[in-house]
Amino acid sequence: MTTAVEKFEEFNKFGSILGLERVKELLRRLGDPHKGMKYIHVAGTNGKGSTCKFLERGLAGCGYRVGLYSSPYIEKFNERIQCDGEMIGDEELEKYGDMALAKAAEMLEDGLDSPTEFEVVMATAFLYFRDRKPDIVVLECGMGGIGDATNVIDAPMVSVFTGVAFDHMHILGNTLEEIAADKAGIIKKKCPVISNVADHGAAAVIARRAYGMGSRLYDVSKIKYTVDRISPGEQQTSMELWTTDYSEVVTKMVGRHQAENLKTALATIEVLRKSGQIKVERSALYAGLKEAVQPGRFEIMNSEMRSETGAGCPYVVLDGAHNDAGAEAVAQTMKDVFPGKRTLIVAGMVEKKETDKVLKHLAEIGTDFIATRPDYEERAMDAEIFAQHIEDVSEKTGRELKVHAVCGSPQEAVEAAKAAAEGEISGGAAKPFDVVLYTGSLYLVGAVRSILMKKTDYDFDRTLKYGVSTPAGAGGR
């Protein structure tokens, strides 16, 4: 029996085409299930997912029923649609997915353009939220803004921008200003705007759009924060937002970029609180924020680290740093959390990504690599080609990067990393690795996570030489 997810994937042949006419027609035929709900609309290049998770858990901690629509997923498609902290069930996904698919088929029969996969999935989410009736839906843009299917909603409670960097340039534009202009298209008339965009030119584009729409802009990019302490799986951050003190906020998502994402989420909550749209109880908010985790974004899969004497197992870290800004963030976080520790980097990329830029940041973490191929049939870069990129970056940067193994699949990469972590790499190792970092494509990270979580010899018994134990935390962009 063909599942809803498999049916969704059939719409891949229509590509990622921006524009709202198709999705408007699809939703009209479904009875406009997106109408009448309250939304927090989040756009940006990096940081969207983590900011959305902070918002979702923080609001839930304050007693609100919250829906969450996001992309992509790490292991299970259902991750993309959540309510009350739980993924949509398989039966519900089939039920609402079939409803959306039936109307999409009608559109084709009527000679209209077909909705894209993203649009059909989003329509499925709206049907689910309509029946679950959450108080607020946190809605993450898929790509860009003005033509993104999520922009079909009416004015949200607030529009949020997490940052602008280079990605999807073949669609969104070749400059940060062009990319920002596309993302700024989600701003609606007289709708408050939270902007944490560091680039001056991109921030100015968003500001002009906000002013032009009569929307009050809250630029939080220059608001300072302090990371009071940071350790594997936990950090404490303090800041002041418009005279309101948010000190000693403890989160499981770590890194300076996560402090920025936390600031964006807290600023959003503070604006909604001051406008009387939500009520906030400090201890409940803090408790909710501490629950926020993002699988596959600086997710630490085990809680024991190799001691200075060589005993124990290395930390195993998963992070989908697939573009320049993401790789810069993971490199900085590795330096902050694991200073001076010997790291093995297991990486793979998909084509048309900023591979050499990503590798230059990864080279700051360590010199030992395993090259592999992500679990993505259509666009995965072959491991041999990726290994050549590593060698090219080694020559350009002058850093002696070593490719210890070239693996054709995530499974082979996990086995190679296991051997490397135990000092069995080709040529031998001076000492065992302290950290094994799986990074690059989210398709690779998702596949590795499934392997580590399900294999019997990588079980949660905390006694293995190399494996996983109770997840200590997650982070990412």
PDB file of N, CA and C in Angstrom, residues 16-25 114-116 118-119 122 143 145-152 171-172 182:
ATOM      1  N   SER A  16      10.521  22.781  -6.983  1.00  0.00           N
ATOM      2  CA  SER A  16      10.271  23.775  -5.940  1.00  0.00           C
ATOM      3  C   SER A  16       9.973  25.099  -6.618  1.00  0.00           C
ATOM      4  N   ILE A  17       8.724  25.294  -6.971  1.00  0.00           N
ATOM      5  CA  ILE A  17       8.311  26.484  -7.702  1.00  0.00           C
ATOM      6  C   ILE A  17       7.598  27.428  -6.746  1.00  0.00           C
ATOM      7  N   LEU A  18       8.150  28.646  -6.596  1.00  0.00           N
ATOM      8  CA  LEU A  18       7.547  29.602  -5.676  1.00  0.00           C
ATOM      9  C   LEU A  18       6.323  30.260  -6.319  1.00  0.00           C
ATOM     10  N   GLY A  19       5.447  30.765  -5.474  1.00  0.00           N
ATOM     11  CA  GLY A  19       4.209  31.387  -5.941  1.00  0.00           C
ATOM     12  C   GLY A  19       3.034  30.897  -5.126  1.00  0.00           C
ATOM     13  N   LEU A  20       1.983  31.709  -5.023  1.00  0.00           N
ATOM     14  CA  LEU A  20       0.867  31.399  -4.124  1.00  0.00           C
ATOM     15  C   LEU A  20      -0.414  30.965  -4.821  1.00  0.00           C
ATOM     16  N   GLU A  21      -0.500  31.087  -6.129  1.00  0.00           N
ATOM     17  CA  GLU A  21      -1.758  30.788  -6.812  1.00  0.00           C
ATOM     18  C   GLU A  21      -2.172  29.328  -6.649  1.00  0.00           C
ATOM     19  N   ARG A  22      -1.234  28.404  -6.810  1.00  0.00           N
ATOM     20  CA  ARG A  22      -1.561  26.985  -6.697  1.00  0.00           C
ATOM     21  C   ARG A  22      -2.056  26.633  -5.291  1.00  0.00           C
ATOM     22  N   VAL A  23      -1.299  27.085  -4.281  1.00  0.00           N
ATOM     23  CA  VAL A  23      -1.666  26.717  -2.917  1.00  0.00           C
ATOM     24  C   VAL A  23      -2.965  27.395  -2.493  1.00  0.00           C
ATOM     25  N   LYS A  24      -3.224  28.604  -2.977  1.00  0.00           N
ATOM     26  CA  LYS A  24      -4.495  29.260  -2.672  1.00  0.00           C
ATOM     27  C   LYS A  24      -5.664  28.455  -3.216  1.00  0.00           C
ATOM     28  N   GLU A  25      -5.510  27.955  -4.443  1.00  0.00           N
ATOM     29  CA  GLU A  25      -6.575  27.157  -5.049  1.00  0.00           C
ATOM     30  C   GLU A  25      -6.751  25.826  -4.312  1.00  0.00           C
ATOM     31  N   SER A 114      -0.179  21.817 -11.133  1.00  0.00           N
ATOM     32  CA  SER A 114      -0.158  20.977  -9.941  1.00  0.00           C
ATOM     33  C   SER A 114       0.507  21.688  -8.780  1.00  0.00           C
ATOM     34  N   PRO A 115      -0.011  21.499  -7.573  1.00  0.00           N
ATOM     35  CA  PRO A 115       0.716  21.981  -6.397  1.00  0.00           C
ATOM     36  C   PRO A 115       2.046  21.239  -6.273  1.00  0.00           C
ATOM     37  N   THR A 116       3.020  21.850  -5.615  1.00  0.00           N
ATOM     38  CA  THR A 116       4.292  21.193  -5.357  1.00  0.00           C
ATOM     39  C   THR A 116       4.152  20.292  -4.131  1.00  0.00           C
ATOM     40  N   PHE A 118       5.791  20.543  -1.338  1.00  0.00           N
ATOM     41  CA  PHE A 118       5.749  21.386  -0.138  1.00  0.00           C
ATOM     42  C   PHE A 118       4.331  21.918   0.094  1.00  0.00           C
ATOM     43  N   GLU A 119       3.667  22.317  -0.966  1.00  0.00           N
ATOM     44  CA  GLU A 119       2.326  22.890  -0.845  1.00  0.00           C
ATOM     45  C   GLU A 119       1.304  21.846  -0.388  1.00  0.00           C
ATOM     46  N   MET A 122       1.978  21.170   3.292  1.00  0.00           N
ATOM     47  CA  MET A 122       1.516  22.272   4.127  1.00  0.00           C
ATOM     48  C   MET A 122      -0.005  22.278   4.242  1.00  0.00           C
ATOM     49  N   MET A 143      11.240  28.189   1.873  1.00  0.00           N
ATOM     50  CA  MET A 143      12.294  28.837   1.092  1.00  0.00           C
ATOM     51  C   MET A 143      11.871  30.269   0.789  1.00  0.00           C
ATOM     52  N   GLY A 145      10.337  33.833   1.031  1.00  0.00           N
ATOM     53  CA  GLY A 145       9.259  34.413   1.815  1.00  0.00           C
ATOM     54  C   GLY A 145       8.068  34.802   0.971  1.00  0.00           C
ATOM     55  N   ILE A 146       8.257  35.762   0.070  1.00  0.00           N
ATOM     56  CA  ILE A 146       7.118  36.329  -0.652  1.00  0.00           C
ATOM     57  C   ILE A 146       6.357  35.282  -1.465  1.00  0.00           C
ATOM     58  N   GLY A 147       7.079  34.332  -2.052  1.00  0.00           N
ATOM     59  CA  GLY A 147       6.423  33.301  -2.841  1.00  0.00           C
ATOM     60  C   GLY A 147       6.368  31.955  -2.150  1.00  0.00           C
ATOM     61  N   ASP A 148       6.800  31.908  -0.894  1.00  0.00           N
ATOM     62  CA  ASP A 148       6.755  30.660  -0.145  1.00  0.00           C
ATOM     63  C   ASP A 148       5.312  30.320   0.200  1.00  0.00           C
ATOM     64  N   ALA A 149       4.957  29.050   0.128  1.00  0.00           N
ATOM     65  CA  ALA A 149       3.565  28.641   0.337  1.00  0.00           C
ATOM     66  C   ALA A 149       3.027  29.052   1.702  1.00  0.00           C
ATOM     67  N   THR A 150       3.893  29.155   2.714  1.00  0.00           N
ATOM     68  CA  THR A 150       3.424  29.559   4.042  1.00  0.00           C
ATOM     69  C   THR A 150       2.898  30.982   4.047  1.00  0.00           C
ATOM     70  N   ASN A 151       3.269  31.770   3.039  1.00  0.00           N
ATOM     71  CA  ASN A 151       2.852  33.173   2.989  1.00  0.00           C
ATOM     72  C   ASN A 151       1.389  33.334   2.587  1.00  0.00           C
ATOM     73  N   VAL A 152       0.691  32.227   2.445  1.00  0.00           N
ATOM     74  CA  VAL A 152      -0.739  32.261   2.124  1.00  0.00           C
ATOM     75  C   VAL A 152      -1.572  32.726   3.313  1.00  0.00           C
ATOM     76  N   ILE A 171      17.463  30.633  -6.881  1.00  0.00           N
ATOM     77  CA  ILE A 171      16.052  30.994  -6.815  1.00  0.00           C
ATOM     78  C   ILE A 171      15.841  32.357  -6.167  1.00  0.00           C
ATOM     79  N   LEU A 172      16.562  32.623  -5.067  1.00  0.00           N
ATOM     80  CA  LEU A 172      16.286  33.817  -4.252  1.00  0.00           C
ATOM     81  C   LEU A 172      17.098  35.042  -4.646  1.00  0.00           C
ATOM     82  N   ASP A 182      13.320  39.006  -0.821  1.00  0.00           N
ATOM     83  CA  ASP A 182      12.383  37.902  -0.994  1.00  0.00           C
ATOM     84  C   ASP A 182      11.807  37.468   0.350  1.00  0.00           C
TER      85      ASP A 182
END
